[in-house]
XYZ file of C-alpha atoms in Angstrom:
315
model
C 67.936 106.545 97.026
C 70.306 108.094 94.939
C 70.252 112.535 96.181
C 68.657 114.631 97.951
C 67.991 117.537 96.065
C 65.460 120.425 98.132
C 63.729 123.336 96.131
C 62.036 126.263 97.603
C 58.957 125.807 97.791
C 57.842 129.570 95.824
C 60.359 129.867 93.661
C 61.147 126.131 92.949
C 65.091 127.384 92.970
C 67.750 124.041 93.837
C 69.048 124.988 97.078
C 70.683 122.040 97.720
C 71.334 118.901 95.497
C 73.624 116.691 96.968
C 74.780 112.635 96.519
C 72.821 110.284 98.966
C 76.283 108.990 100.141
C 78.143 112.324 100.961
C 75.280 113.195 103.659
C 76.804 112.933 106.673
C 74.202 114.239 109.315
C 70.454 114.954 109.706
C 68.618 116.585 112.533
C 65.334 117.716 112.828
C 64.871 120.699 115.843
C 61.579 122.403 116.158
C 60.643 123.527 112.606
C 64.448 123.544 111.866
C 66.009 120.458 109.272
C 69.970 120.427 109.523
C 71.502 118.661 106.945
C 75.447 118.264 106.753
C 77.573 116.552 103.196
C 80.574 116.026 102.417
C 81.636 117.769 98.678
C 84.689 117.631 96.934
C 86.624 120.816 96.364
C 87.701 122.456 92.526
C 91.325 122.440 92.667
C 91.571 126.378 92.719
C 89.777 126.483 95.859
C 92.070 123.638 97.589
C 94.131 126.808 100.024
C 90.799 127.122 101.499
C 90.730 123.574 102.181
C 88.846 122.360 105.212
C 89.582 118.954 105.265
C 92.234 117.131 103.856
C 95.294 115.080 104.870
C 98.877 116.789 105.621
C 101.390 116.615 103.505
C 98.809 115.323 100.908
C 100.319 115.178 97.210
C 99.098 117.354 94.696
C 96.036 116.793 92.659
C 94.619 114.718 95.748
C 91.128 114.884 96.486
C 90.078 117.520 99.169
C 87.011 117.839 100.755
C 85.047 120.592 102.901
C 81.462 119.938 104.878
C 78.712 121.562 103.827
C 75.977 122.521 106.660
C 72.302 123.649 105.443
C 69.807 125.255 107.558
C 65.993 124.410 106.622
C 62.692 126.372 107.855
C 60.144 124.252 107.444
C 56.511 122.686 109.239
C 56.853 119.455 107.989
C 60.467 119.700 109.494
C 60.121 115.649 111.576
C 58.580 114.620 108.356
C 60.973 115.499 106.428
C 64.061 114.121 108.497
C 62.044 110.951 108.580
C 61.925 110.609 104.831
C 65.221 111.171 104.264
C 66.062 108.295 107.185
C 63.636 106.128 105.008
C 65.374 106.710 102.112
C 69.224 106.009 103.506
C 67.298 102.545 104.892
C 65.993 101.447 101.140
C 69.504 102.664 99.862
C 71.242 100.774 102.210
C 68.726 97.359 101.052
C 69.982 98.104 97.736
C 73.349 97.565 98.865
C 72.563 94.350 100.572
C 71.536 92.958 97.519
C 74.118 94.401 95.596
C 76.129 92.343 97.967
C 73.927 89.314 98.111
C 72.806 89.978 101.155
C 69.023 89.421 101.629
C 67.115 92.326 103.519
C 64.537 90.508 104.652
C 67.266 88.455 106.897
C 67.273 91.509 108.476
C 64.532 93.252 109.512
C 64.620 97.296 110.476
C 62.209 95.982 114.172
C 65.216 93.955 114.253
C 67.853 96.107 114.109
C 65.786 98.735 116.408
C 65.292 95.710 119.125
C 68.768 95.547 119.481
C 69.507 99.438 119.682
C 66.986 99.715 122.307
C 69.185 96.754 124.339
C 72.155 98.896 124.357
C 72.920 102.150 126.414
C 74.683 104.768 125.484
C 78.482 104.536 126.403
C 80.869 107.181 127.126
C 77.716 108.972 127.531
C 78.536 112.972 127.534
C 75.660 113.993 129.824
C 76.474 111.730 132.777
C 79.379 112.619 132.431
C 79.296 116.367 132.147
C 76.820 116.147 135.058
C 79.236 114.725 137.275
C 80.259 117.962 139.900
C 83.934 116.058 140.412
C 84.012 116.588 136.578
C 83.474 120.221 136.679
C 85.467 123.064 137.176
C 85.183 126.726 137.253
C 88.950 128.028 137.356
C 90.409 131.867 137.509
C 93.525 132.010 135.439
C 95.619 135.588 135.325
C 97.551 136.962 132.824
C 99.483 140.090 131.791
C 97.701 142.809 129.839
C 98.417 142.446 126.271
C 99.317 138.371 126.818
C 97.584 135.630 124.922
C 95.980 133.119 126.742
C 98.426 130.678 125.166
C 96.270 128.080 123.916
C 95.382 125.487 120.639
C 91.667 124.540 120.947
C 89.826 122.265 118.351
C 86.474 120.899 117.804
C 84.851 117.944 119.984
C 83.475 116.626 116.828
C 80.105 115.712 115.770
C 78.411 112.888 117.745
C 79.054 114.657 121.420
C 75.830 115.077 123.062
C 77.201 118.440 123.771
C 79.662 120.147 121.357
C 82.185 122.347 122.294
C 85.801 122.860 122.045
C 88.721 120.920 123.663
C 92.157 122.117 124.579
C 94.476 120.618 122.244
C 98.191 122.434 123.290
C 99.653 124.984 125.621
C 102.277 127.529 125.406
C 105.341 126.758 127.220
C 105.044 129.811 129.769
C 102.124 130.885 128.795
C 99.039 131.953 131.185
C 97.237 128.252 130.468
C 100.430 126.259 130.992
C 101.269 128.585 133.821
C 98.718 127.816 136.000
C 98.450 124.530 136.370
C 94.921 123.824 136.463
C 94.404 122.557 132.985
C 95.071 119.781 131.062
C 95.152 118.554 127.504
C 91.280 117.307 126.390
C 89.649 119.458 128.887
C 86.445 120.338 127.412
C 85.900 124.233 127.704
C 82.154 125.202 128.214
C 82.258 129.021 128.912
C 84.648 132.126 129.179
C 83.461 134.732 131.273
C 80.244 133.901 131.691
C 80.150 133.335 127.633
C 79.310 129.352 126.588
C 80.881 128.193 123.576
C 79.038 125.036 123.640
C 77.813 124.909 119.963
C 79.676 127.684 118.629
C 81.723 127.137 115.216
C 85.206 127.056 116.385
C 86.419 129.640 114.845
C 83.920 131.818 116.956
C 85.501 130.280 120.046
C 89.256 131.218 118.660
C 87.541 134.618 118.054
C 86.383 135.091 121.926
C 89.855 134.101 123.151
C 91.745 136.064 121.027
C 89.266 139.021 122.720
C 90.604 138.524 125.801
C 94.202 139.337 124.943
C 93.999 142.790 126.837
C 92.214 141.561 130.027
C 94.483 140.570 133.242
C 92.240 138.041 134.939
C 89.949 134.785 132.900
C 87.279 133.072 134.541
C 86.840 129.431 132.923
C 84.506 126.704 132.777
C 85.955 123.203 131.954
C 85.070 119.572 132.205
C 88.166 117.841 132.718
C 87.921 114.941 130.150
C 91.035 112.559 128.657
C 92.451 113.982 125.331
C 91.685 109.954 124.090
C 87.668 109.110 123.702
C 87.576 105.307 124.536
C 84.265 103.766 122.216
C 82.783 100.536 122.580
C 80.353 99.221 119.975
C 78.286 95.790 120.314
C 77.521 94.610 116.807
C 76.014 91.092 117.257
C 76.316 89.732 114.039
C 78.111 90.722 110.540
C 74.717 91.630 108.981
C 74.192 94.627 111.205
C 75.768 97.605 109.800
C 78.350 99.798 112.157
C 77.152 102.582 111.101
C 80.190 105.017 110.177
C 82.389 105.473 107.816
C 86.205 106.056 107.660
C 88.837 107.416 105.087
C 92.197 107.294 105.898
C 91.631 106.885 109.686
C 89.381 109.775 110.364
C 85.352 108.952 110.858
C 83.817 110.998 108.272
C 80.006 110.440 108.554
C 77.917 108.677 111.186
C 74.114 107.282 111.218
C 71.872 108.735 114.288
C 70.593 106.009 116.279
C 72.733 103.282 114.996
C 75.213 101.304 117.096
C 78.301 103.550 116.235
C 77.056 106.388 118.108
C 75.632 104.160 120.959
C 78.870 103.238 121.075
C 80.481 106.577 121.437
C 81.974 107.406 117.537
C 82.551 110.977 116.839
C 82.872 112.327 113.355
C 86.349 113.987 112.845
C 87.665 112.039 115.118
C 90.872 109.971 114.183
C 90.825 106.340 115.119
C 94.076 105.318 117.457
C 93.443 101.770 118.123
C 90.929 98.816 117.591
C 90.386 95.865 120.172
C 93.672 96.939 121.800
C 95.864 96.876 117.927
C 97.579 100.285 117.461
C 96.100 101.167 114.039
C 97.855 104.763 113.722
C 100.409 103.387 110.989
C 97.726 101.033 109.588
C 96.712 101.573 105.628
C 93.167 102.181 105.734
C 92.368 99.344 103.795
C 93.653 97.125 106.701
C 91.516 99.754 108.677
C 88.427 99.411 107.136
C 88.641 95.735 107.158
C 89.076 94.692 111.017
C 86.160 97.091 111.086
C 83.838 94.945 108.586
C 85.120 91.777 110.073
C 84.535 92.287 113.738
C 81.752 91.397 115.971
C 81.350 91.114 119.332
C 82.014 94.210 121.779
C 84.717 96.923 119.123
C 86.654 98.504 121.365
C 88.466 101.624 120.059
C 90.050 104.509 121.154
C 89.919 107.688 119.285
C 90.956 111.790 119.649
C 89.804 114.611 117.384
C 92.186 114.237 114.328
C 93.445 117.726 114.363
C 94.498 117.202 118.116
C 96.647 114.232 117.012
C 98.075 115.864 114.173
C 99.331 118.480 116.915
C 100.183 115.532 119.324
C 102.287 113.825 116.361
C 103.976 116.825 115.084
C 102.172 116.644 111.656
C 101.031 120.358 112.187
C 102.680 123.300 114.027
C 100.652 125.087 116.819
C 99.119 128.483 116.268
C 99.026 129.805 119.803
C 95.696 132.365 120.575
């Protein structure tokens, strides 16, 4: 309950030894175990920064995710272990908090998952035709597309980037068929659903000598809209936040039922603009609400754009 540390299993080498809290993400695929933390960066290596908050003073903690890639049989076994060990941790907290865990049983917690349907769910969505576009832009030889994209963020069924700005006058902007928080899936005939973004920065930035762009979007709102039904206080939400932006999020709990996203920066709660709230005040209309949570979110580094927090860098 405390890390999760994995040798190999020849060599019995640390490959990974990590805090129980800063695991973000588990997935087991095949005979594939993802694992994702959160681990704070030395001080030297702070330019290289991955995550961190603009105009953050110096000597202020800065963070980067980690994602390992495991080959193993026992793969489901594995991920399952791990799940049972975030579920005794999280008893221990109860206590801790003098909360009993027996009030709340883990066939009661999976009753009331099973009562709830996903919402804002990505596949019905992205298998809605009206939704769907396949779009020919042109553009001079030796023009950029004119574009910022970022990441969907982790929770979306299916991960890709979104269009976050456009060039005044550039070939996006110019013709008219896009808009900010479409979801791009492919680029001539190439899908970037999946791909690390700056992969997808790397295939646009390809196309700068071509004259004519063939596009596959889902036309989606720049804002994510998440709703969350958390019956009673004793049920945990399921995510967690620092300074606004979801940082980790529990498959299978209510959160991402509800729609949550990691990396995504939270707007407003139950209709209450929280972008100027301390996250203190944040963290605690969170813990205190029950009920249906509505909230409204959009990947943080789109809002930084949005808010004029970070300057565009066009590809």
């Amino acid at each position: 309950t405390q890390r999760i540390k994995v040798l190999n299993a020849d060599t019995q080498e640390t490959m990974m030894d990590h805090a129980l809290r800063t695991i973000s993400y588990i997935a087991d695929i095949g005979n594939i175990v993802v694992l994702m933390a959160r681990r704070r960066m030395p001080r030297s290596a702070s330019q290289d920064c991955i995550e961190t908050t603009p105009g953050a003073q110096e000597g202020k903690k800065q963070y980067k995710m980690i994602c390992h890639v495991f080959e193993s049989e026992d793969a489901q076994l594995i991920a399952q272990s791990i799940g049972q060990a975030f579920s005794v941790a999280y008893q221990e907290f109860l206590r801790a908090n003098g909360i009993n865990p027996e009030d709340l049983s883990q066939k009661e917690y999976s009753d009331i998952i099973n009562t709830q349907e996903m919402y804002n769910d990505d596949l019905i969505h992205f298998s809605n035709s009206e939704n769907c576009k396949e779009l020919q832009l042109e553009k001079q030889k030796g023009e950029i597309l004119g574009v910022v994209i970022v990441e969907s963020g982790w929770g979306s069924i299916l991960p890709t980037v979104i269009l976050a700005n456009m060039m005044n006058g550039g070939p996006a902007a110019r013709s008219g068929k896009l808009s900010i928080g479409d979801q791009i899936m492919s680029i001539n005939g190439t899908s970037l659903v999946g791909l690390p973004l700056a992969t997808c920065q790397g295939i646009i930035k390809g196309l700068k000598n071509q004259t004519q762009v063939k596009l596959n979007i889902v036309s989606c709102p720049p804002v994510t809209t998440v709703l969350i039904k958390r019956p009673d206080l004793k049920y945990q939400l399921g995510f967690s936040v620092q300074n606004g932006i979801i940082c980790s999020l529990m498959r299978g709990g209510i959160a991402e039922r509800g729609g949550v996203r990691v990396g995504h920066r939270i707007i407003e709660i139950n209709g209450q603009s929280v972008v100027a709230t301390a996250h203190e005040k944040i963290v605690q209309a969170l813990s205190n609400s029950v009920g249906e949570i509505h909230m409204k979110t959009m990947p943080a580094a789109m809002f930084r754009l949005l808010t004029g927090q970070e300057t565009p860098l066009y590809i």
